[in-house]
Short mmCIF file of C-alpha atoms in Angstrom, two decimals:
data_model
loop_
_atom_site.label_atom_id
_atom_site.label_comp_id
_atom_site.label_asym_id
_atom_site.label_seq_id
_atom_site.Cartn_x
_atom_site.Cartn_y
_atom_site.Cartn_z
CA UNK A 21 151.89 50.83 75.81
CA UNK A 22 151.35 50.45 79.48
CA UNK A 23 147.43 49.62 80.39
CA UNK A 24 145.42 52.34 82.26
CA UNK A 25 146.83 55.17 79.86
CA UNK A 26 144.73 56.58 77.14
CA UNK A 27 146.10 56.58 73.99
CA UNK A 28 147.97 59.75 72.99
CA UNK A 29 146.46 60.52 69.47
CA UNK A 30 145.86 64.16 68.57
CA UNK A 31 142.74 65.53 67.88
CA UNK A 32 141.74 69.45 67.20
CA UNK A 33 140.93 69.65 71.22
CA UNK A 34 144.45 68.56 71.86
CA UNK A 35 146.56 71.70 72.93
CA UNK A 36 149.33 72.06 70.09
CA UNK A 37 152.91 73.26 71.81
CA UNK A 38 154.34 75.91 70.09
CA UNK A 39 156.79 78.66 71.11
CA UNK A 40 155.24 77.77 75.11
CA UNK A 41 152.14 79.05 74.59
CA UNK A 42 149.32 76.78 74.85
CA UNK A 43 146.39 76.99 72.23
CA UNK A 44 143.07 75.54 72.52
CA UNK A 45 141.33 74.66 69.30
CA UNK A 46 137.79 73.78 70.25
CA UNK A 47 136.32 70.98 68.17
CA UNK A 48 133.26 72.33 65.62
CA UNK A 49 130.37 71.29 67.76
CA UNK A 50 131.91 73.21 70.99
CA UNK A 51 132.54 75.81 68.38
CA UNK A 52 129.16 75.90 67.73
CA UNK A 53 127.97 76.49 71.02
CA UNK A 54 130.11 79.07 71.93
CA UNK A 55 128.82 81.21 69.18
CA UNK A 56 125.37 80.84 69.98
CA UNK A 57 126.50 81.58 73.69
CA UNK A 58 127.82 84.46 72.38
CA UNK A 59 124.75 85.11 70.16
CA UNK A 60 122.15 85.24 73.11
CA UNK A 61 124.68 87.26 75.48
CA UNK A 62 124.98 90.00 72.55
CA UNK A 63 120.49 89.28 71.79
CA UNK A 64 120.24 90.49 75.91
CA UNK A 65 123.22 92.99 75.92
CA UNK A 66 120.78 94.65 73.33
CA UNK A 67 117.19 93.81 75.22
CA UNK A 68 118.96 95.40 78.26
CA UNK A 69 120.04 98.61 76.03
CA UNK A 70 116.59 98.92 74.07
CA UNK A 71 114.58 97.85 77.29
CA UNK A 72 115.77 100.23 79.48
CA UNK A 73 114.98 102.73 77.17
CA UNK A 74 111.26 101.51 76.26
CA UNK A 75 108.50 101.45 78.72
CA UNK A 76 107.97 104.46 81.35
CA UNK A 77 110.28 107.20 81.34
CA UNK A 78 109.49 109.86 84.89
CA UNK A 79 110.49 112.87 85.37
CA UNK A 80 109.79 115.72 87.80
CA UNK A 81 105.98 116.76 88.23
CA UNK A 82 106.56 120.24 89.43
CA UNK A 83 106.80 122.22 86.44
CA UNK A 84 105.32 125.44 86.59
CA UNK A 85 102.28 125.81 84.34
CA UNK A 86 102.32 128.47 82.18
CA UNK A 87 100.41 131.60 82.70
CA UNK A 88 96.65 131.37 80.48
CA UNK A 89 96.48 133.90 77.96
CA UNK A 90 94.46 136.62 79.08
CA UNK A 91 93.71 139.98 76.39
CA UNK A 92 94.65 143.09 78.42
CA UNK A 93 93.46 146.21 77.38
CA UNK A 94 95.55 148.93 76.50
CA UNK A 95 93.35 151.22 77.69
CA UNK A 96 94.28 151.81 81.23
CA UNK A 97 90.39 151.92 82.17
CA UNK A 98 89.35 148.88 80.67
CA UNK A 99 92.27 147.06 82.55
CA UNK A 100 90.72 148.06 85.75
CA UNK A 101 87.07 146.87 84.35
CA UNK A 102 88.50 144.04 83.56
CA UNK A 103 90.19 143.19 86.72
CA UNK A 104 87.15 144.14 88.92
CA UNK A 105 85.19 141.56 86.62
CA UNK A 106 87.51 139.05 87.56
CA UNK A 107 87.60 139.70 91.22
CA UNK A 108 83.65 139.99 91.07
CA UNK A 109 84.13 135.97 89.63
CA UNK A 110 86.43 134.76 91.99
CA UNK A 111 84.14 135.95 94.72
CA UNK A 112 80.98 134.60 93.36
CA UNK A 113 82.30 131.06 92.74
CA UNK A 114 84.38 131.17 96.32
CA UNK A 115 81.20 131.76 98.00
CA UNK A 116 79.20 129.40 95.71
CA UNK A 117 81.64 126.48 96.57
CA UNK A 118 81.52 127.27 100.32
CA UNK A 119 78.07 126.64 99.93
CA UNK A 120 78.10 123.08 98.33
CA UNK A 121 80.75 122.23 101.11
CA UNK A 122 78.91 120.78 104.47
CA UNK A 123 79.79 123.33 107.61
CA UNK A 124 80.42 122.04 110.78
CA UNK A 125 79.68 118.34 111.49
CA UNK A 126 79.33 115.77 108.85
CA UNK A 127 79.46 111.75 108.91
CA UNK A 128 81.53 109.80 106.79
CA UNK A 129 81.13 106.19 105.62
CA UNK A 130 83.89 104.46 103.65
CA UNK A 131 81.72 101.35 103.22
CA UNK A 132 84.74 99.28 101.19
CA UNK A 133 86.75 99.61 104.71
CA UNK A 134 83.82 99.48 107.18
CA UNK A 135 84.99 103.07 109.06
CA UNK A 136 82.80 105.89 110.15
CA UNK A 137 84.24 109.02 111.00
CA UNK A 138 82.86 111.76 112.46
CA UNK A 139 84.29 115.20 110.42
CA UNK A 140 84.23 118.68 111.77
CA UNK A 141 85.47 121.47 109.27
CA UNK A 142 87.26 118.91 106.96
CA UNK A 143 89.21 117.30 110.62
CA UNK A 144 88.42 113.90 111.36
CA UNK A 145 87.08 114.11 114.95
CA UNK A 146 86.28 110.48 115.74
CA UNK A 147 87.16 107.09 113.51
CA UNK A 148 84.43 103.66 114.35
CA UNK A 149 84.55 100.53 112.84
CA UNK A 150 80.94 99.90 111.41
CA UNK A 151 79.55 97.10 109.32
CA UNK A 152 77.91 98.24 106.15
CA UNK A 153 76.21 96.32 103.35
CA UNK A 154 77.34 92.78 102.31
CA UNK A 155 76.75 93.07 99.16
CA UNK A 156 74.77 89.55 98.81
CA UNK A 157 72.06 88.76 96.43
CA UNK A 158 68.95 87.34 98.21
CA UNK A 159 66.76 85.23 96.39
CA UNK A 160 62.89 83.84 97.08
CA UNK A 161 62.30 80.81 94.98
CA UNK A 162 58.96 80.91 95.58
CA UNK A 163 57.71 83.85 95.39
CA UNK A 164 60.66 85.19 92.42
CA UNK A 165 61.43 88.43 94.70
CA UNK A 166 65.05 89.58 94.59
CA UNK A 167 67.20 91.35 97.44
CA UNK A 168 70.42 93.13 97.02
CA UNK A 169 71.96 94.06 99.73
CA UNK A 170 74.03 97.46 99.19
CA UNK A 171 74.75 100.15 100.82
CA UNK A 172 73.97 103.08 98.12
CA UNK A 173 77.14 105.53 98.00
CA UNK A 174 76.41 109.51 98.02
CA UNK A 175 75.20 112.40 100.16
CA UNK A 176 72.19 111.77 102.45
CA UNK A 177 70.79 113.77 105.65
CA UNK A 178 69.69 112.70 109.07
CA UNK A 179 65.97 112.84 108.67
CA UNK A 180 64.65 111.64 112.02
CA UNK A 181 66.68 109.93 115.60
CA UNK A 182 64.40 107.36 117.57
CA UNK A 183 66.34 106.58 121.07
CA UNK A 184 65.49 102.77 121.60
CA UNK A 185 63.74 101.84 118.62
CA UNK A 186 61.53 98.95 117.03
CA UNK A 187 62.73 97.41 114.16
CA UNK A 188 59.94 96.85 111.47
CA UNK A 189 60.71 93.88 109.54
CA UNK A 190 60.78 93.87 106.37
CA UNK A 191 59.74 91.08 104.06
CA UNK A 192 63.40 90.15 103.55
CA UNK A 193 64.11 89.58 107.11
CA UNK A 194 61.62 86.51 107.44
CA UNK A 195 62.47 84.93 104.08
CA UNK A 196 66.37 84.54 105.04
CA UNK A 197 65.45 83.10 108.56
CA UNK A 198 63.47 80.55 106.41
CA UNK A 199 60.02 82.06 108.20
CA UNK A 200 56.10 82.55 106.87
CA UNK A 201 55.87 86.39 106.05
CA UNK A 202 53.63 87.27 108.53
CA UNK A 203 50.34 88.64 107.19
CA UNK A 204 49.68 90.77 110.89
CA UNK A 205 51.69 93.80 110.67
CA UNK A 206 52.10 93.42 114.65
CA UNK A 207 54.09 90.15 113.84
CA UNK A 208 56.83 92.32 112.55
CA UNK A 209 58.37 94.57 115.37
CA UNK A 210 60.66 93.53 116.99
CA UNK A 211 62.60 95.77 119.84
CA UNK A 212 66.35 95.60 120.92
CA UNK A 213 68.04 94.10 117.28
CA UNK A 214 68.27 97.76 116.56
CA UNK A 215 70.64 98.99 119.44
CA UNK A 216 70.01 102.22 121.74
CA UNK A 217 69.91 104.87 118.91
CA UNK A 218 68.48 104.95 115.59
CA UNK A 219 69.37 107.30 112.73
CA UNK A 220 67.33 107.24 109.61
CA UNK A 221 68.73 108.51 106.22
CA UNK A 222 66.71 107.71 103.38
CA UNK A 223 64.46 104.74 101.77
CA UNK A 224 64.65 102.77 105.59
CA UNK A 225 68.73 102.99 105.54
CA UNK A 226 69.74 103.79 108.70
CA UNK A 227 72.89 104.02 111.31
CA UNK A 228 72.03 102.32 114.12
CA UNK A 229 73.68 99.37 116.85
CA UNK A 230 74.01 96.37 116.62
CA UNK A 231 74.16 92.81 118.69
CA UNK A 232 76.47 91.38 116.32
CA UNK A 233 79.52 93.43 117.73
CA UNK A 234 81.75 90.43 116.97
CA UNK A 235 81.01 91.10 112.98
CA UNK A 236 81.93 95.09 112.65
CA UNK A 237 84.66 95.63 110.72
CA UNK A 238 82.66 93.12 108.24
CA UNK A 239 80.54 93.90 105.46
CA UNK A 240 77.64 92.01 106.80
CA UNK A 241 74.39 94.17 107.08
CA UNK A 242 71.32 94.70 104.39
CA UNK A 243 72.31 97.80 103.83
CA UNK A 244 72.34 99.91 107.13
CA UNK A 245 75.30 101.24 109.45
CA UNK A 246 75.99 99.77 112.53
CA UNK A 247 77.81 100.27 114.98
CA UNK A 248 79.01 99.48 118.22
CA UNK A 249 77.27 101.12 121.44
CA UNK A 250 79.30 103.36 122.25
CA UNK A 251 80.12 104.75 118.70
CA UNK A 252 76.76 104.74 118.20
CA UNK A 253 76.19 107.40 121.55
CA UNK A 254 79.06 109.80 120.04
CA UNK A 255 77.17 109.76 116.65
CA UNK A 256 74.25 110.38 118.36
CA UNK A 257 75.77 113.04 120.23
CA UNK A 258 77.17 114.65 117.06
CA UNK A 259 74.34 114.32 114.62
CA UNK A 260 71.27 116.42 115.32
CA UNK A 261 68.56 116.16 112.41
CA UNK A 262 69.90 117.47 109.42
CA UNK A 263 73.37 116.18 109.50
CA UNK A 264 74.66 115.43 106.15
CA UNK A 265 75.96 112.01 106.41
CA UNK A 266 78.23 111.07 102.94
CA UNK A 267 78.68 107.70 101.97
CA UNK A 268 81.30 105.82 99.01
CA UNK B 28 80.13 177.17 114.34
CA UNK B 29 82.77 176.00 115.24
CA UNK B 30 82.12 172.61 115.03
CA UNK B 31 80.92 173.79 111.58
CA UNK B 32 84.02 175.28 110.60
CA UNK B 33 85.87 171.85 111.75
CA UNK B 34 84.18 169.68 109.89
CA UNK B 35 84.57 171.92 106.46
CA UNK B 36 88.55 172.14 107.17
CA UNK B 37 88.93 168.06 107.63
CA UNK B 38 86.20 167.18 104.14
CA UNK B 39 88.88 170.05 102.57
CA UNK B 40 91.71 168.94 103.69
CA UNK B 41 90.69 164.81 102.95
CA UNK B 42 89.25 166.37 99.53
CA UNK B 43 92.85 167.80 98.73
CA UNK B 44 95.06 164.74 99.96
CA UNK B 45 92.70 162.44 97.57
CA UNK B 46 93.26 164.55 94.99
CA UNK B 47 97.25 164.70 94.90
CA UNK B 48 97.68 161.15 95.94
CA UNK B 49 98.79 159.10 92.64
CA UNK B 50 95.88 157.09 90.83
CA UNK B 51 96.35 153.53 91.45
CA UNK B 52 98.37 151.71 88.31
CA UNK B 53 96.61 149.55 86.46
CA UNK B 54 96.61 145.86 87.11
CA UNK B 55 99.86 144.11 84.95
CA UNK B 56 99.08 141.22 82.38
CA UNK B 57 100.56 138.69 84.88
CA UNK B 58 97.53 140.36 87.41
CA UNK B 59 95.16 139.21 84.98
CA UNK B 60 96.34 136.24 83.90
CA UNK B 61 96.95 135.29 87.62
CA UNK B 62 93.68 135.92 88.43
CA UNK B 63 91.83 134.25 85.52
CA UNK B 64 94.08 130.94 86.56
CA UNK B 65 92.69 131.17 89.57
CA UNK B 66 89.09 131.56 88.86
CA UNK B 67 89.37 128.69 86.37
CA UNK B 68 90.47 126.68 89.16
CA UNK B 69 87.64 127.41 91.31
CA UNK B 70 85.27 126.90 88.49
CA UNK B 71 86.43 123.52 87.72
CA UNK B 72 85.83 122.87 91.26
CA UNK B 73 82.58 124.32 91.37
CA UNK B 74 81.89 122.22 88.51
CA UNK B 75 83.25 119.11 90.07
CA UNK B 76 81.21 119.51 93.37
CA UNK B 77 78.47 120.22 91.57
CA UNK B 78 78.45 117.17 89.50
CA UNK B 79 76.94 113.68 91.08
CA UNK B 80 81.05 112.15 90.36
CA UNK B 81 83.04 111.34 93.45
CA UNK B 82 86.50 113.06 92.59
CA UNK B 83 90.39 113.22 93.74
CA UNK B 84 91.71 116.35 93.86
CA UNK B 85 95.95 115.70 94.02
CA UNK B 86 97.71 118.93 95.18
CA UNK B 87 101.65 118.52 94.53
CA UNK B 88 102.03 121.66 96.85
CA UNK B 89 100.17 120.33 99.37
CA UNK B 90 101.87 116.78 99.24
CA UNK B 91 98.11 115.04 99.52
CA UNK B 92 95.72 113.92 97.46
CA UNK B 93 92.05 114.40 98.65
CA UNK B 94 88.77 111.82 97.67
CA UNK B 95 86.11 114.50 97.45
CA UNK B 96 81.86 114.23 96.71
CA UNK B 97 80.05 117.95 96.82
CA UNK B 98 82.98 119.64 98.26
CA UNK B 99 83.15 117.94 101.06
CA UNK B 100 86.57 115.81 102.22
CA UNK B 101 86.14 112.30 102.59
CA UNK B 102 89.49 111.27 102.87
CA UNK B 103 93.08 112.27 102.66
CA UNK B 104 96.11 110.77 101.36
CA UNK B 105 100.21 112.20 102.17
CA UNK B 106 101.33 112.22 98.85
CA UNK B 107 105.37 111.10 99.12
CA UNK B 108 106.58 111.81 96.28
CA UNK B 109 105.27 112.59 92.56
CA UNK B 110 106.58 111.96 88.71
CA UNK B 111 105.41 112.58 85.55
CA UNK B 112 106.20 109.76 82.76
CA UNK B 113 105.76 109.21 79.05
CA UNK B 114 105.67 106.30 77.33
CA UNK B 115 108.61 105.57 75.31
CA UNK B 116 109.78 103.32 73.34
CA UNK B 117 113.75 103.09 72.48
CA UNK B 118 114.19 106.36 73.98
CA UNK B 119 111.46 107.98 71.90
CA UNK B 120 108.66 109.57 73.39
CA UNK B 121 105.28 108.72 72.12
CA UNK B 122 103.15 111.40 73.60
CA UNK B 123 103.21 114.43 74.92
CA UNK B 124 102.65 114.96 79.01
CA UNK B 125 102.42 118.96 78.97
CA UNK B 126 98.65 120.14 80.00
CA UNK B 127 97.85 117.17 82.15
CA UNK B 128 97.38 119.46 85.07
CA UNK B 129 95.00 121.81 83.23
CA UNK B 130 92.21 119.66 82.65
CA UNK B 131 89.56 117.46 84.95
CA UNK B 132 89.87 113.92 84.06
CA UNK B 133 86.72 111.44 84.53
CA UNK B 134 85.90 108.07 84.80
CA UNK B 135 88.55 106.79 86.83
CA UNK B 136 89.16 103.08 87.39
CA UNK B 137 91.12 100.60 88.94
CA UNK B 138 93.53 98.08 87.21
CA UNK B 139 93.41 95.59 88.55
CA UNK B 140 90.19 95.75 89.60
CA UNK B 141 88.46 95.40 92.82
CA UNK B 142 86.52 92.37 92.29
CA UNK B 143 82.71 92.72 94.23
CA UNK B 144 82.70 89.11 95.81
CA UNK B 145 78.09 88.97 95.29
CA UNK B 146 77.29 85.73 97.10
CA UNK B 147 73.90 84.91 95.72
CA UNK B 148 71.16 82.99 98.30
CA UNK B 149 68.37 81.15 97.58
CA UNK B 150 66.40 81.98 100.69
CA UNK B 151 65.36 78.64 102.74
CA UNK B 152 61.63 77.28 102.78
CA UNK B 153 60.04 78.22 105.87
CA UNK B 154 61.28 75.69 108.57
CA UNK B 155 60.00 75.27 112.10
CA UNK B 156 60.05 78.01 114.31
CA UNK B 157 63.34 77.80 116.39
CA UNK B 158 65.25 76.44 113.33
CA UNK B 159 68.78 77.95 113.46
CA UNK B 160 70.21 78.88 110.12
CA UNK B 161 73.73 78.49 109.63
CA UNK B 162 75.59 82.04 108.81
CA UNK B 163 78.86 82.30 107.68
CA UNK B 164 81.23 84.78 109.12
CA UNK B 165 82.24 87.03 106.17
CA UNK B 166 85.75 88.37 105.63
CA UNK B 167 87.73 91.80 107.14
CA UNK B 168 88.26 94.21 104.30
CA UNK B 169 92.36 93.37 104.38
CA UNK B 170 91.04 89.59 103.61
CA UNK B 171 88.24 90.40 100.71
CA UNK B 172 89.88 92.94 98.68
CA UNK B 173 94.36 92.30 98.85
CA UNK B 174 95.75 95.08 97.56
CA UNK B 175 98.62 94.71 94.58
CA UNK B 176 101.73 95.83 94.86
CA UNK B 177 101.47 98.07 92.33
CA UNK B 178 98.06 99.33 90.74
CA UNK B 179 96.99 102.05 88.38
CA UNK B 180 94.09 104.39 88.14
CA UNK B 181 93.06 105.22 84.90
CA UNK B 182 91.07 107.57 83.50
CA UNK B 183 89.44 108.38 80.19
CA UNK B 184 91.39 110.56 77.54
CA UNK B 185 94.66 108.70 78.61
CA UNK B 186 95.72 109.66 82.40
CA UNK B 187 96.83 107.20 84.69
CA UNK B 188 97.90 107.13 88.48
CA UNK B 189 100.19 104.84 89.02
CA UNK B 190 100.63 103.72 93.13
CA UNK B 191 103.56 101.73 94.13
CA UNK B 192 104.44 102.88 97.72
CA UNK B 193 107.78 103.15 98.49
CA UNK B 194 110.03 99.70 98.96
CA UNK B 195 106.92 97.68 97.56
CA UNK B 196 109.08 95.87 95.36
CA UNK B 197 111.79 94.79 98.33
CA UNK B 198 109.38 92.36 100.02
CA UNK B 199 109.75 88.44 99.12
CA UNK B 200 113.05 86.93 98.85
CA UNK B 201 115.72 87.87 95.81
CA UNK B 202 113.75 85.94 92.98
CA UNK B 203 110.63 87.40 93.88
CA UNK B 204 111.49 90.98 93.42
CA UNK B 205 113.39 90.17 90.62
CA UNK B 206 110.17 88.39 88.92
CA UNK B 207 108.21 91.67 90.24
CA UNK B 208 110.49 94.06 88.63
CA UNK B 209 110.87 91.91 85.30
CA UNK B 210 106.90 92.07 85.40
CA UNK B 211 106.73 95.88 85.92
CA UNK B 212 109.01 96.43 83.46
CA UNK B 213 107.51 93.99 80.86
CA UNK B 214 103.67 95.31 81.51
CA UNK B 215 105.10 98.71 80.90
CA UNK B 216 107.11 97.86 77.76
CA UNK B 217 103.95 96.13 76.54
CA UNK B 218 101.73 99.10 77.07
CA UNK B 219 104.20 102.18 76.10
CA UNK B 220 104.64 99.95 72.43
CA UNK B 221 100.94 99.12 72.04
CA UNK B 222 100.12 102.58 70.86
CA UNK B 223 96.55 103.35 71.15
CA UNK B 224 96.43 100.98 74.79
CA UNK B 225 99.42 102.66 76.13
CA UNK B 226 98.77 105.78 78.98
CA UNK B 227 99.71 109.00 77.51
CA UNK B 228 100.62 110.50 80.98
CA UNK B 229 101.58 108.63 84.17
CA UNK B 230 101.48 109.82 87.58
CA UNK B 231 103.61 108.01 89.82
CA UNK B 232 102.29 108.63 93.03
CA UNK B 233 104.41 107.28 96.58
CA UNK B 234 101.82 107.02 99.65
CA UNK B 235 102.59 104.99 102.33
CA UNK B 236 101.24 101.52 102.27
CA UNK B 237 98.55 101.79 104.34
CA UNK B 238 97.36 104.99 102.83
CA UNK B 239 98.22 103.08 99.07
CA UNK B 240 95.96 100.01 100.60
CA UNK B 241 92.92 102.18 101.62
CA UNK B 242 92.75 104.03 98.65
CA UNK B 243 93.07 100.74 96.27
CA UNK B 244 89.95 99.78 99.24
CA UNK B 245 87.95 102.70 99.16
CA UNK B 246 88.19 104.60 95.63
CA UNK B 247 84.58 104.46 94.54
CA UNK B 248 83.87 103.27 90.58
CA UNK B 249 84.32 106.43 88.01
CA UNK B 250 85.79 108.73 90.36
CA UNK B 251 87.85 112.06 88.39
CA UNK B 252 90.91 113.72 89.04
CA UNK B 253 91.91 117.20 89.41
CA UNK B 254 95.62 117.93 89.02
CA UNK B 255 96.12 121.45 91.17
CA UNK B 256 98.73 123.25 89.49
CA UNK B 257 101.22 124.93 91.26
CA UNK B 258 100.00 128.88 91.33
CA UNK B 259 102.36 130.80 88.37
#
């Protein structure tokens, strides 16, 4: 036996020569590995199958909907009542929409993206960047009062425009500068902080300017609109009294 | 007289011609039925504008889907491309999709949700006058609310819109859109075998990303859906 050489002893992993084909007899603990191998292969082959088949299945939306079921008269006469009855509706509720929809000019605030845009007739006719509500709680430990400051979503008007107008502050104003509420109501205007143009909606919410330009596009304010200057002057320009002004 | 005479001929002559032209027919079933569709359109509208709900209205014919409050637009989304789908499970359906576009769906709501980051602040004690206060700059919109992938809006009685724009799943390298898909698929295998959790219609809507991000951004909380159908 020369040194170096393994020893040539069969064993079941040993290929057996017979007729010159070569066959491999794996031992039992290879053979057991193979079939559970072959096991999880087949357990996915079916997960794939069953899978594919569980979950979502889509399919074309456009289907044509099926026609209501409407009782027509036989008699010829009531057919035509009934029809003018219907046309009578569709008119009534046409008009009675067209009525809930705002004509002409509108504002829009999408508050989540900080965007006005000034609508005409359902067209967008000019797109600002604004800053509306931040959203922040406000708190006065000493005297227990509570802020929030949102901006409330839903369909307001332009009650009154003030070019260059004082800003009354409100108690909220001193307490988050860390000032004495001032008991002289003369110790609260202040004149400029408000921008050129003021627009006032409802319960002191109002679109007006800003000297924080740097922050629009941020949800930073107490609840108000601002804007930039000269968004601000085509808003102006846009929005007489009365202007519907929708906000979400 | 003459004049007289003129006039009689013509209110003759129009008299006769009425009389011999053929009545009008009287309006078909389809007329009818046609009509009443669209009148119960309108007065789901009406009652949708009337109502204090802010509301999509998705028109497959138009290719857009509209966020509406009191008939007025507030914004509008290009609708890509739309499927129906039905939860199934083994190749079984578990529900059935026909009348989804017949009926105003409420309470509509995001999953996932768009978390409200509230900061609360204790306001200062008064400090000396010329004190400066330190203020944070707060985020963009694009950094406060990111926008999933893929999101859903669901509504009460079983609706959901589901918004994946188109390629969504391509970004990241190999791995990650393979772990994306798995998770698709496995959230919707979960939910179509849950039973009484699972969607009974889905609306896959494709909008471009941007138009997919500021919706996700911008959908206010319990909006509803109206499904136009296409006119029979």
């Amino acid at each position: 036996m020369m040194e170096g050489y393994p020893l040539t002893e069969e064993n079941e992993s040993t290929p057996r020569r017979g007729r010159g084909v070569a066959i491999i007899f794996p031992s039992p603990k290879r053979r057991w590995g193979l079939v559970v191998i072959a096991v999880l292969l087949a357990a996915v082959a079916i997960a794939m199958v069953a899978g594919h088949g569980t979950g979502y299945a889509y399919g074309d939306a456009s289907a044509r909907t099926a026609l209501p079921a409407v009782d027509v008269p036989q008699n010829a006469a009531a057919a035509k009542k009934l029809q003018a009855k219907l046309v009578a509706q569709n008119k009534q509720l046409t008009g009675a929409l067209q009525k809930l929809a705002p004509s002409g000019t509108y504002i829009v605030v999408d508050q989540t993206q900080n965007r006005l845009y000034i609508m005409n007739d359902d067209k967008i006719v000019k797109t600002s960047v604004c800053s509306a509500g931040s959203g922040m709680i406000l708190k006065d430990a000493g005297s227990k009062r509570k802020w929030v400051f949102d901006t409330p979503r839903g369909v307001f008007k332009v009650h009154n425009r003030i070019s260059n107008p004082i800003w009354k502050k409100p108690d909220w104003a001193f307490a988050e500068e860390g000032k004495t509420i001032p008991k002289n109501p003369e110790d609260r205007f202040e004149s400029g902080t408000l921008g050129k143009y003021a627009l006032y909606l409802e319960d002191g919410y109002m679109i007006h300017g800003t000297l924080y330009t740097r922050l629009l596009g941020r949800s930073v304010t107490h609840g108000c609109i601002r804007l930039g200057p000269d968004d601000l002057q085509a808003v102006w320009d846009a929005a007489p009294i009365g202007t519907p002004v929708y906000i979400f | 007289m003459k004049a007289t005479l003129f006039a009689a001929i013509v209110t003759t002559a129009t008299a006769v011609v009425a009389a011999s032209a053929p009545a009008p027919a009287p309006p078909s079933s389809d007329d009818l039925a046609r009509l009443a569709f669209k009148n119960d359109l309108l007065q789901k509208r009406f009652d949708l504008a009337s109502s204090k709900e802010f509301y999509l209205v998705l028109d497959p014919a138009q290719k857009s889907m509209s966020l509406m409050y009191k008939a007025a637009l507030l914004q509008s989304y290009a609708v890509e491309g739309l499927e129906v789908g039905v939860p199934q499970v083994l190749y079984k359906s578990r529900s059935d999709a026909s009348g989804w576009e017949s009926k105003v769906w409420h309470k509509g709501a995001l999953d996932p949700v768009r978390e409200l980051d509230r900061v609360e602040v204790v306001a200062p004690p008064p400090t000396a006058e010329g004190t400066e206060i330190e203020v944070q700059v707060p985020q963009t919109p694009e950094e406060k609310y990111p926008v999933p992938p893929r999101y859903h809006i669901r509504f009460e009685g079983g609706l959901s819109i589901e918004v994946r724009p188109p390629g969504s799943d391509a970004e990241g390298g190999f791995w990650a859109r393979l772990g994306q898909r798995w998770n698709a698929w496995w959230a919707d295998a979960k939910a179509a075998s849950s039973g009484d959790n699972a969607d009974t219609v889905r609306l896959h809507v494709v909008m471009s990303k941007k138009d997919a991000d500021s919706l996700y951004r911008a959908l206010p909380p319990n909006t509803a859906l109206l499904v136009v159908p296409p006119s029979p």
